[in-house]
Amino acid sequence: MIGLEVHAELLTESKIFCSCTTKFGGEPNTHVCPVCLGLPGTLPVLNKKVVEYAVRAGLALNCTIANFSKMDRKNYFYPDLPKAYQISQYDLPLCSNGYVEIEVDGKVKKIGIKRIHIEEDAGKLLHENTDGSLVDYNRAGVPLIEIVSEPDMSTPEEAYQYLTKLKSILEYTEVSDCKMQEGSLRVDTNVSVRPVGSTELGTKIELKNLNSFKAVQKALEYEIKRQVKVLEEGGTIVQETRRWNESKGITEPMRTKEEAHDYRYFPEPDLVPIIVTDEWKEEIRKSLPEMPHHKRERFIAEYGLPEYDAKIITSSKKMADFFEKCVLEYDSPKAVSNWLMGEFSRLMNETGKEIDEVPVTPQMLAKLLKLIDNGVISGSIAKTVFEEMFGTGKEPEVVVEEKGLKQIANENELREIIKKVIAENPKSVEDYKNGKEKAMGFLVGQVMKATKGKANPQLTNQILKEELSK
Amino acid sequence: MAISRSEVEHVAKLARLKFSQEEIEEFTVQLSKIIDYVNKLNELDTENVEPTAHIVPIYNVFREDEVKPSMDRDKILMNALYKENGCFKVPKIIE
Ligand SMILES: [Zn+2]
């Protein structure tokens, strides 16, 4: 059984209880004030947008929104926590009882969401100093939602699918940018195994230091194998927190803090309760953008995309937006979708870039596709042009010009080249005349080679046939 | 006795406080008395009373999501016992 806890930073401008900026980066301790530092005599005031964003996420994740909710103090000592307590929510979270639908092996499965609560982030410890640790409180007080799943996932693959879906929904609702590398999305997981048929709960192991969804999946795979092995050898699982060691590909025990966690939660006396009326809830519901499954259906109906394409394109809001902008300029949705799922995705995977970090705009892709239609370049040359655009941000016609990639569509010019190819490959010509269709493909390939791929394919075929039947 | 000696030790540990044996004895008695006293409230019938976290009926005190300048870093670090490279410096923490 696998359960996941996801922390997502909310995209507000200011922190949860003070007016400091939430901007990522910045010199250490420059986004700090007496409130987020918890100096005596200061009072926190809740950022209204934090409540709205959390409710928005809750609605998108099919949660019940609490009419009455409150903040609580979670007490523990750690240098990244300036007040020695974190303002969080304990028994009355803003959202509860939601679910996410995932698809595994073609079957839809509902993964329950136990609760979503709002809380403040802690600061950051820098360990580079040899005789002490340095603390940067810029992140202290940045608003978070913590999304706690039910332990409904039974395989690492399901955990991966859940995270992917959750991220997509959070991006769609625009409450978080979900950048794992900047720490705006963090994942902890717990896992326990039990023999088939047993109803007894296994011992829960918490896993930390999971820096990507793939790491979550790999860590879970390793941990499940480890636990099964321990049990098969007659051992017992000790409840503990383990960290994922990415380079070794194993989980290892973390040095546990001295005392058992005893957070002594109590109601935060400095903040009054939150009441979300039905009117407010409905207002927030109206602000929800189109969700992935609705968008998927619309893409099928409106653009005639196959279901497979629609699913992939709408899995990321940014890609869906890119697609729609491109289709406005170039009215062949299937061609656009092919490019997005093909070359575009391939290069994004290779470079690890998100679509909004790539210098190619929807307009530029549309221009490239028009160049193919107009016969300026061939489809295969377009891939070369695209790669250059992807790397440099240059317009397609500029790349074609600079690299001399214009298609050879001049009949005389092409006929000369083809005659030469025929003269140089008597064996293939012979084969072709003896009925070997394959030889034709070889000859086309030779023409492409001679022209560095710039020969117009249709024209090449036509002239080749003419010349061969002479 | 409403509170045990080991509970006092546990709470002291959570609060990072160190006491002598005599002090722990003393606090066990004193804290027990305080808790016994507060326990009187349990005699009240609260069957039909809504639980509350605040005694004044005020809700939804919010601020708008607006950024204002933070405090000057020199001022922020003024009270720090130890500082380095614009950061607060604390005893080494190893995870
Ligand atoms: Zn602040």
Coordinates of C-alpha atoms and ligand atoms in Angstrom, one line a residue:
Chain A
M1 CA 0.0 0.0 0.0
I2 CA 1.3 3.4 -1.0
G3 CA 0.3 6.8 0.2
L4 CA 1.7 10.1 -1.0
E5 CA 2.0 13.5 0.6
V6 CA 2.6 16.3 -1.8
H7 CA 3.6 19.8 -0.9
A8 CA 2.9 22.5 -3.5
E9 CA 3.9 26.1 -3.3
L10 CA 1.1 28.4 -4.2
L11 CA 1.6 31.0 -6.9
T12 CA 0.7 34.1 -4.8
E13 CA 2.7 37.2 -5.1
S14 CA 3.2 37.7 -1.3
K15 CA 3.7 35.2 1.6
I16 CA 0.9 33.6 3.5
F17 CA 1.0 35.9 6.6
C18 CA 3.0 39.0 5.6
S19 CA 3.7 41.1 2.5
C20 CA 7.1 39.8 1.7
T21 CA 7.6 38.6 -1.9
T22 CA 7.4 34.9 -2.7
K23 CA 9.9 35.2 -5.6
F24 CA 12.3 32.3 -6.0
G25 CA 16.0 33.1 -5.6
G26 CA 17.1 36.4 -4.3
E27 CA 20.0 37.1 -1.9
P28 CA 19.6 35.2 1.4
N29 CA 17.3 36.9 3.9
T30 CA 16.3 39.7 1.7
H31 CA 12.6 38.6 1.5
V32 CA 12.2 38.6 5.2
C33 CA 10.3 40.8 7.7
P34 CA 9.5 40.7 11.5
V35 CA 6.3 38.8 10.8
C36 CA 7.8 35.9 8.8
L37 CA 10.7 35.9 11.2
G38 CA 8.3 35.5 14.1
L39 CA 9.7 38.4 16.1
P40 CA 7.8 39.1 19.4
G41 CA 4.9 41.4 19.1
T42 CA 4.2 40.7 15.4
L43 CA 0.8 39.3 14.2
P44 CA 0.2 37.2 11.1
V45 CA -2.7 38.2 8.8
L46 CA -3.9 35.5 6.4
N47 CA -3.5 36.2 2.6
K48 CA -7.0 35.9 1.1
K49 CA -5.6 34.5 -2.1
V50 CA -4.1 31.5 -0.3
V51 CA -7.6 30.4 0.8
E52 CA -8.9 31.0 -2.8
Y53 CA -6.1 29.0 -4.4
A54 CA -6.4 26.1 -1.9
V55 CA -10.2 26.0 -2.4
R56 CA -9.6 26.1 -6.2
A57 CA -7.3 23.1 -5.9
G58 CA -9.8 21.3 -3.7
L59 CA -12.6 21.8 -6.2
A60 CA -10.5 20.6 -9.1
L61 CA -9.6 17.5 -7.0
N62 CA -13.3 16.8 -6.2
C63 CA -13.0 17.7 -2.5
T64 CA -15.5 18.8 0.0
I65 CA -14.8 22.4 1.0
A66 CA -15.0 23.0 4.7
N67 CA -17.5 25.7 5.6
F68 CA -15.6 26.2 8.8
S69 CA -11.8 25.8 9.1
K70 CA -9.1 27.1 11.4
M71 CA -5.3 27.3 11.7
D72 CA -3.2 25.4 14.2
R73 CA 0.3 25.5 15.6
K74 CA 2.6 22.6 15.0
N75 CA 5.4 22.8 17.5
Y76 CA 8.9 21.5 16.9
F77 CA 12.4 22.9 17.1
Y78 CA 14.4 23.1 14.0
P79 CA 16.6 26.0 12.8
D80 CA 14.7 26.4 9.6
L81 CA 11.6 27.3 11.6
P82 CA 12.1 30.8 13.1
K83 CA 9.1 30.7 15.4
A84 CA 9.7 27.1 16.7
Y85 CA 6.3 26.3 15.4
Q86 CA 4.7 26.1 12.0
I87 CA 1.3 27.6 11.3
S88 CA -0.6 24.8 9.7
Q89 CA -4.0 23.1 9.9
Y90 CA -4.7 20.1 12.1
D91 CA -8.3 18.8 12.6
L92 CA -10.2 21.1 10.4
P93 CA -8.4 21.3 7.0
L94 CA -9.9 23.5 4.2
C95 CA -10.6 20.5 1.8
S96 CA -11.2 16.8 2.4
N97 CA -12.5 13.7 0.7
G98 CA -11.5 14.3 -2.8
Y99 CA -10.2 12.0 -5.5
V100 CA -8.1 11.8 -8.7
E101 CA -8.8 9.4 -11.5
I102 CA -5.8 7.6 -13.0
E103 CA -5.5 5.2 -15.8
V104 CA -3.4 2.1 -15.4
D105 CA -3.4 -0.7 -18.1
G106 CA -6.4 0.9 -19.7
K107 CA -8.5 0.8 -16.5
V108 CA -9.6 3.8 -14.6
K109 CA -8.9 3.8 -10.9
K110 CA -9.9 6.4 -8.3
I111 CA -7.2 7.5 -5.8
G112 CA -8.7 9.1 -2.8
I113 CA -7.5 12.4 -1.4
K114 CA -7.8 12.5 2.3
R115 CA -7.2 16.2 2.9
I116 CA -5.7 19.4 1.6
H117 CA -4.6 22.0 4.1
I118 CA -2.8 25.3 4.0
E119 CA 0.4 26.0 5.8
E120 CA 3.6 28.1 5.7
D121 CA 6.9 26.9 4.3
A122 CA 10.1 26.8 6.4
G123 CA 13.4 28.4 5.6
K124 CA 16.4 26.7 4.0
L125 CA 19.5 25.3 5.7
L126 CA 22.7 25.7 3.8
H127 CA 25.3 23.2 4.9
E128 CA 28.4 24.4 3.1
N129 CA 29.9 25.9 6.2
T130 CA 32.2 23.6 8.2
D131 CA 31.7 24.8 11.7
G132 CA 28.0 25.5 11.5
S133 CA 24.8 25.6 9.3
L134 CA 23.6 28.8 7.6
V135 CA 20.0 29.7 7.5
D136 CA 18.2 31.6 4.7
Y137 CA 14.6 32.5 5.7
N138 CA 13.4 33.8 2.2
R139 CA 11.2 30.8 1.8
A140 CA 9.8 30.9 5.4
G141 CA 6.2 31.9 5.1
V142 CA 5.7 31.0 1.5
P143 CA 2.2 29.5 1.2
L144 CA 1.9 25.8 0.7
I145 CA -0.9 23.3 0.3
E146 CA -0.3 19.8 1.5
I147 CA -2.2 17.2 -0.4
V148 CA -2.5 13.9 1.5
S149 CA -3.7 10.9 -0.5
E150 CA -5.4 7.8 0.9
P151 CA -3.1 4.7 0.8
D152 CA -5.0 3.6 -2.4
M153 CA -2.1 3.0 -4.7
S154 CA -0.8 -0.6 -4.9
T155 CA 2.0 -0.3 -7.4
P156 CA 4.9 2.3 -8.0
E157 CA 3.4 2.8 -11.5
E158 CA 0.1 3.9 -9.9
A159 CA 2.0 6.3 -7.7
Y160 CA 3.7 7.7 -10.8
Q161 CA 0.4 8.1 -12.6
Y162 CA -1.2 9.8 -9.6
L163 CA 1.6 12.3 -9.3
T164 CA 1.5 13.1 -13.0
K165 CA -2.2 13.6 -12.9
L166 CA -2.0 15.7 -9.8
K167 CA 0.7 17.9 -11.3
S168 CA -1.3 18.4 -14.4
I169 CA -4.4 19.4 -12.5
L170 CA -2.5 21.8 -10.3
E171 CA -0.9 23.4 -13.3
Y172 CA -4.3 23.7 -15.0
T173 CA -5.8 25.4 -12.0
E174 CA -2.8 27.7 -12.0
V175 CA -2.4 27.5 -8.2
S176 CA 1.2 26.2 -8.5
D177 CA 3.9 26.1 -11.1
C178 CA 4.9 22.7 -9.8
K179 CA 8.6 23.1 -10.5
M180 CA 10.3 20.3 -8.7
Q181 CA 13.8 21.6 -9.3
E182 CA 12.8 24.9 -7.5
G183 CA 11.2 23.0 -4.7
S184 CA 7.7 24.3 -5.5
L185 CA 6.5 20.7 -5.6
R186 CA 7.8 18.2 -3.1
V187 CA 6.8 14.6 -2.6
D188 CA 7.0 12.3 0.4
T189 CA 5.7 8.8 0.3
N190 CA 5.0 6.0 2.7
V191 CA 4.7 2.3 1.8
S192 CA 3.9 -0.9 3.6
V193 CA 3.6 -4.4 2.3
R194 CA 1.4 -7.3 3.5
P195 CA 1.1 -10.9 2.3
V196 CA -1.6 -11.6 -0.3
G197 CA -4.9 -12.3 1.5
S198 CA -3.8 -10.8 4.8
T199 CA -5.9 -7.9 6.2
E200 CA -3.4 -6.9 8.8
L201 CA -1.7 -3.6 8.2
G202 CA 2.0 -3.7 7.4
T203 CA 4.5 -1.4 9.1
K204 CA 4.7 2.0 7.4
I205 CA 8.0 3.2 6.0
E206 CA 8.4 6.8 5.1
L207 CA 10.6 7.7 2.1
K208 CA 12.2 11.1 1.6
N209 CA 14.6 12.9 -0.8
L210 CA 12.5 12.1 -3.8
N211 CA 13.6 14.7 -6.4
S212 CA 11.5 13.6 -9.4
F213 CA 8.4 11.5 -10.1
K214 CA 10.7 8.8 -11.6
A215 CA 12.7 8.8 -8.4
V216 CA 9.5 8.2 -6.5
Q217 CA 8.7 5.3 -8.7
K218 CA 12.2 3.8 -8.5
A219 CA 12.4 4.3 -4.7
L220 CA 9.1 2.6 -4.2
E221 CA 10.1 -0.3 -6.4
Y222 CA 13.3 -0.8 -4.4
E223 CA 11.6 -0.4 -1.1
I224 CA 8.8 -2.9 -1.8
K225 CA 11.4 -5.5 -2.9
R226 CA 13.4 -4.8 0.2
Q227 CA 10.4 -5.2 2.5
V228 CA 9.2 -8.4 0.9
K229 CA 12.7 -9.8 1.2
V230 CA 12.9 -9.0 4.9
L231 CA 9.5 -10.6 5.5
E232 CA 10.3 -13.7 3.5
E233 CA 13.5 -14.2 5.5
G234 CA 11.4 -14.1 8.6
G235 CA 12.4 -10.7 9.7
T236 CA 10.3 -7.7 10.8
I237 CA 10.0 -4.3 9.3
V238 CA 11.0 -1.5 11.7
Q239 CA 9.1 1.7 11.4
E240 CA 11.5 4.3 10.2
T241 CA 12.2 7.1 7.7
R242 CA 14.5 6.2 4.8
R243 CA 16.0 8.4 2.2
W244 CA 16.4 7.6 -1.5
N245 CA 20.0 7.5 -2.6
E246 CA 19.7 8.3 -6.3
S247 CA 23.2 7.5 -7.3
K248 CA 23.3 4.1 -5.6
G249 CA 19.6 3.4 -6.4
I250 CA 18.8 2.3 -2.9
T251 CA 16.9 3.5 0.2
E252 CA 18.9 3.9 3.4
P253 CA 17.8 4.6 6.9
M254 CA 17.9 8.3 7.9
R255 CA 19.4 9.3 11.2
T256 CA 16.2 9.8 13.2
K257 CA 15.6 12.8 15.3
E258 CA 16.1 12.1 18.9
E259 CA 12.6 12.1 20.1
A260 CA 9.4 10.8 18.7
H261 CA 7.4 13.4 16.9
D262 CA 5.0 15.0 19.3
Y263 CA 3.9 18.2 17.7
R264 CA 1.5 19.3 20.4
Y265 CA -0.9 20.9 17.9
F266 CA -3.2 23.6 19.3
P267 CA -5.4 26.2 17.8
E268 CA -3.4 29.3 16.5
P269 CA -4.5 32.1 18.8
D270 CA -3.3 34.8 16.5
L271 CA -5.6 33.9 13.6
V272 CA -9.3 33.8 13.5
P273 CA -11.3 30.9 11.9
I274 CA -12.0 30.8 8.1
I275 CA -15.5 30.5 6.9
V276 CA -16.0 29.7 3.2
T277 CA -19.6 30.4 2.4
D278 CA -21.4 28.7 -0.5
E279 CA -21.4 32.0 -2.4
W280 CA -17.6 32.3 -2.1
K281 CA -17.1 28.7 -3.0
E282 CA -19.3 29.1 -6.1
E283 CA -17.4 32.2 -7.1
I284 CA -14.1 30.3 -6.9
R285 CA -15.7 27.4 -8.8
K286 CA -16.5 29.8 -11.6
S287 CA -12.9 30.9 -11.8
L288 CA -11.8 27.4 -12.5
P289 CA -10.4 27.0 -16.0
E290 CA -11.3 24.1 -18.2
M291 CA -10.0 20.8 -16.7
P292 CA -7.9 18.3 -18.6
H293 CA -10.7 15.8 -19.3
H294 CA -13.0 18.5 -20.6
K295 CA -10.3 19.9 -22.8
R296 CA -9.5 16.5 -24.1
E297 CA -13.1 16.0 -25.1
R298 CA -13.3 19.4 -26.7
F299 CA -10.1 18.8 -28.7
I300 CA -11.6 15.6 -30.1
A301 CA -14.8 17.3 -31.0
E302 CA -13.5 20.7 -32.2
Y303 CA -10.2 19.7 -33.8
G304 CA -11.0 16.2 -34.8
L305 CA -7.9 14.9 -33.0
P306 CA -7.7 11.1 -32.3
E307 CA -8.3 10.4 -28.6
Y308 CA -4.6 9.4 -28.2
D309 CA -3.4 12.7 -29.5
A310 CA -5.9 14.7 -27.5
K311 CA -4.9 12.9 -24.3
I312 CA -1.2 13.6 -24.8
I313 CA -1.6 17.2 -25.9
T314 CA -4.0 18.1 -23.0
S315 CA -1.9 16.3 -20.3
S316 CA -0.1 19.7 -19.9
K317 CA -2.0 22.9 -20.0
K318 CA 1.0 24.7 -21.5
M319 CA 1.1 22.2 -24.4
A320 CA -2.6 22.5 -24.9
D321 CA -2.3 26.3 -25.1
F322 CA 0.6 26.1 -27.5
F323 CA -1.5 23.7 -29.7
E324 CA -4.5 26.0 -29.8
K325 CA -2.4 29.1 -30.6
C326 CA -0.6 27.2 -33.4
V327 CA -3.8 25.9 -34.9
L328 CA -5.1 29.5 -35.1
E329 CA -2.2 30.2 -37.5
Y330 CA -2.1 26.9 -39.3
D331 CA -5.4 25.2 -39.8
S332 CA -4.3 21.5 -39.7
P333 CA -4.7 20.3 -36.2
K334 CA -3.4 16.8 -36.8
A335 CA -0.2 18.1 -38.3
V336 CA 0.4 20.4 -35.4
S337 CA -0.3 17.5 -32.9
N338 CA 2.1 15.2 -34.8
W339 CA 4.8 17.8 -34.5
L340 CA 4.1 18.4 -30.8
M341 CA 4.1 14.8 -29.9
G342 CA 7.0 14.0 -32.2
E343 CA 10.0 16.3 -32.7
F344 CA 8.9 18.8 -30.1
S345 CA 8.5 16.3 -27.3
R346 CA 11.6 14.4 -28.3
L347 CA 13.8 17.5 -28.0
M348 CA 12.1 18.6 -24.8
N349 CA 12.8 15.2 -23.3
E350 CA 16.4 15.4 -24.5
T351 CA 17.0 18.9 -23.1
G352 CA 14.8 18.5 -20.0
K353 CA 13.0 21.8 -21.0
E354 CA 9.4 22.7 -20.4
I355 CA 7.5 24.0 -23.4
D356 CA 7.5 27.6 -22.1
E357 CA 11.3 27.4 -21.8
V358 CA 11.7 26.6 -25.5
P359 CA 12.3 29.6 -27.8
V360 CA 10.0 28.2 -30.5
T361 CA 6.6 30.0 -30.4
P362 CA 3.3 28.7 -31.8
Q363 CA 3.7 31.2 -34.7
M364 CA 7.1 29.9 -35.6
L365 CA 5.9 26.3 -35.7
A366 CA 3.0 27.4 -37.9
K367 CA 5.4 29.1 -40.3
L368 CA 7.6 26.0 -40.5
L369 CA 4.6 23.9 -41.4
K370 CA 3.6 26.3 -44.1
L371 CA 7.1 26.1 -45.5
I372 CA 6.5 22.3 -45.9
D373 CA 3.1 22.8 -47.5
N374 CA 4.4 25.4 -49.9
G375 CA 7.1 23.0 -51.0
V376 CA 10.0 25.2 -49.8
I377 CA 11.4 22.4 -47.7
S378 CA 10.7 18.7 -47.4
G379 CA 9.2 17.1 -44.3
S380 CA 12.6 15.5 -43.4
I381 CA 14.5 18.8 -43.8
A382 CA 11.9 20.4 -41.6
K383 CA 13.1 18.3 -38.8
T384 CA 16.6 19.7 -39.2
V385 CA 15.2 23.2 -39.4
F386 CA 13.2 22.6 -36.3
E387 CA 16.1 21.4 -34.3
E388 CA 18.0 24.6 -35.2
M389 CA 14.9 26.7 -34.2
F390 CA 14.7 24.8 -30.9
G391 CA 18.3 25.5 -30.1
T392 CA 18.6 29.1 -31.3
G393 CA 15.1 30.6 -31.4
K394 CA 15.6 31.6 -35.1
E395 CA 12.7 32.0 -37.4
P396 CA 12.3 29.0 -39.8
E397 CA 12.8 31.0 -43.0
V398 CA 16.0 32.4 -41.5
V399 CA 17.3 28.9 -40.8
V400 CA 16.4 27.7 -44.3
E401 CA 18.2 30.7 -45.8
E402 CA 21.3 30.5 -43.7
K403 CA 21.8 26.7 -44.1
G404 CA 20.7 26.6 -47.8
L405 CA 18.1 24.1 -47.1
K406 CA 15.6 25.1 -49.8
Q407 CA 14.1 22.1 -51.6
I408 CA 15.1 21.4 -55.1
A409 CA 11.9 21.5 -57.0
N410 CA 13.3 22.6 -60.3
E411 CA 12.6 19.8 -62.7
N412 CA 15.6 20.2 -64.9
E413 CA 18.0 20.5 -62.0
L414 CA 16.6 17.4 -60.4
R415 CA 16.5 15.4 -63.6
E416 CA 20.2 16.0 -64.1
I417 CA 20.9 14.6 -60.6
I418 CA 18.6 11.6 -61.1
K419 CA 20.3 10.8 -64.5
K420 CA 23.6 10.7 -62.7
V421 CA 22.3 8.4 -59.9
I422 CA 20.8 6.0 -62.5
A423 CA 24.1 5.9 -64.4
E424 CA 26.0 5.2 -61.2
N425 CA 23.7 2.4 -60.0
P426 CA 23.2 0.0 -62.9
K427 CA 22.7 -3.0 -60.6
S428 CA 19.6 -1.3 -58.9
V429 CA 18.3 -0.2 -62.2
E430 CA 18.5 -3.8 -63.4
D431 CA 16.8 -5.0 -60.3
Y432 CA 14.0 -2.6 -60.7
K433 CA 13.4 -3.6 -64.3
N434 CA 13.3 -7.2 -63.1
G435 CA 10.4 -6.3 -60.9
K436 CA 12.2 -5.6 -57.6
E437 CA 10.2 -2.7 -56.1
K438 CA 12.7 -2.3 -53.3
A439 CA 15.3 -1.0 -55.8
M440 CA 13.1 2.0 -56.3
G441 CA 13.4 3.0 -52.6
F442 CA 17.2 2.6 -52.8
L443 CA 17.4 4.9 -55.8
V444 CA 15.2 7.5 -54.1
G445 CA 17.6 7.3 -51.1
Q446 CA 20.6 7.9 -53.4
V447 CA 18.9 11.0 -54.9
M448 CA 18.2 12.3 -51.4
K449 CA 21.8 11.6 -50.4
A450 CA 23.1 13.4 -53.5
T451 CA 20.9 16.4 -52.7
K452 CA 21.4 16.3 -48.9
G453 CA 17.7 15.6 -48.5
K454 CA 16.7 18.6 -50.4
A455 CA 15.0 16.9 -53.4
N456 CA 11.3 17.3 -53.6
P457 CA 10.0 13.8 -52.8
Q458 CA 7.0 13.7 -55.2
L459 CA 9.0 15.2 -58.0
T460 CA 11.9 12.8 -57.4
N461 CA 9.5 9.8 -57.6
Q462 CA 7.9 11.1 -60.8
I463 CA 11.1 11.8 -62.6
L464 CA 12.8 8.6 -61.5
K465 CA 9.9 6.5 -62.9
E466 CA 10.0 8.5 -66.2
E467 CA 13.8 8.0 -66.5
L468 CA 13.6 4.3 -65.6
S469 CA 10.9 3.5 -68.1
K470 CA 12.9 5.0 -70.9
Chain B
M1 CA -1.6 12.8 40.7
A2 CA -2.8 14.0 37.3
I3 CA 0.6 13.9 35.7
S4 CA 3.5 11.5 36.0
R5 CA 7.2 12.1 36.4
S6 CA 8.0 10.7 33.0
E7 CA 5.5 13.0 31.4
V8 CA 7.2 16.0 32.9
E9 CA 10.5 14.6 31.6
H10 CA 9.1 14.2 28.2
V11 CA 7.6 17.7 28.0
A12 CA 10.9 19.1 29.3
K13 CA 12.7 17.3 26.6
L14 CA 10.4 18.6 23.9
A15 CA 10.9 22.1 25.2
R16 CA 14.7 21.6 25.3
L17 CA 14.7 22.3 29.0
K18 CA 17.1 20.5 31.5
F19 CA 16.1 20.1 35.1
S20 CA 17.6 18.6 38.2
Q21 CA 16.0 15.6 39.9
E22 CA 14.6 17.9 42.6
E23 CA 13.1 20.3 40.1
I24 CA 11.4 17.5 38.3
E25 CA 9.9 16.2 41.6
E26 CA 8.7 19.7 42.3
F27 CA 7.2 20.3 38.8
T28 CA 5.5 17.0 38.9
V29 CA 3.6 18.1 42.0
Q30 CA 3.0 21.6 40.8
L31 CA 1.9 20.7 37.3
S32 CA -0.4 18.0 38.7
K33 CA -2.0 20.6 40.9
I34 CA -2.6 22.9 38.0
I35 CA -4.0 20.2 35.9
D36 CA -6.3 19.0 38.7
Y37 CA -7.5 22.6 39.0
V38 CA -8.3 22.9 35.3
N39 CA -9.9 19.5 35.4
K40 CA -12.7 21.1 37.3
L41 CA -14.0 22.3 33.9
N42 CA -14.7 18.7 33.1
E43 CA -17.5 18.8 35.6
L44 CA -19.4 21.1 33.3
D45 CA -21.9 19.6 31.0
T46 CA -20.8 20.6 27.5
E47 CA -23.1 18.2 25.7
N48 CA -24.7 20.9 23.6
V49 CA -21.9 23.3 23.4
E50 CA -20.0 23.8 20.1
P51 CA -16.2 23.4 20.4
T52 CA -14.5 26.7 19.9
A53 CA -11.0 27.9 19.3
H54 CA -11.7 31.6 19.7
I55 CA -14.0 33.3 22.2
V56 CA -14.8 36.3 20.0
P57 CA -17.1 35.7 17.0
I58 CA -14.8 37.2 14.3
Y59 CA -14.0 35.3 11.1
N60 CA -12.2 35.8 7.8
V61 CA -9.7 38.5 8.7
F62 CA -7.7 38.7 5.5
R63 CA -5.1 40.8 3.7
E64 CA -5.0 41.2 -0.1
D65 CA -2.2 39.5 -1.9
E66 CA 0.1 42.6 -2.2
V67 CA 3.9 42.7 -2.0
K68 CA 5.4 45.4 0.2
P69 CA 9.2 45.9 0.7
S70 CA 10.8 43.5 3.2
M71 CA 13.0 44.6 6.0
D72 CA 16.6 45.7 5.4
R73 CA 18.9 42.7 5.8
D74 CA 21.2 44.4 8.2
K75 CA 18.3 45.1 10.5
I76 CA 17.1 41.5 10.1
L77 CA 20.5 40.1 11.1
M78 CA 21.1 42.7 13.9
N79 CA 19.9 40.4 16.7
A80 CA 21.6 37.3 15.3
L81 CA 24.2 35.9 17.7
Y82 CA 26.2 34.5 14.8
K83 CA 25.9 35.5 11.1
E84 CA 27.8 34.8 7.9
N85 CA 27.2 35.6 4.2
G86 CA 23.9 37.3 4.9
C87 CA 22.7 34.2 6.8
F88 CA 21.9 33.3 10.4
K89 CA 24.5 30.9 11.6
V90 CA 23.5 28.0 13.9
P91 CA 25.2 24.9 15.2
K92 CA 25.8 22.3 12.5
I93 CA 22.8 20.3 11.6
I94 CA 23.3 17.0 9.9
E95 CA 20.5 15.0 8.5
Ligands
ZN1 ZN 7.7 38.7 5.8

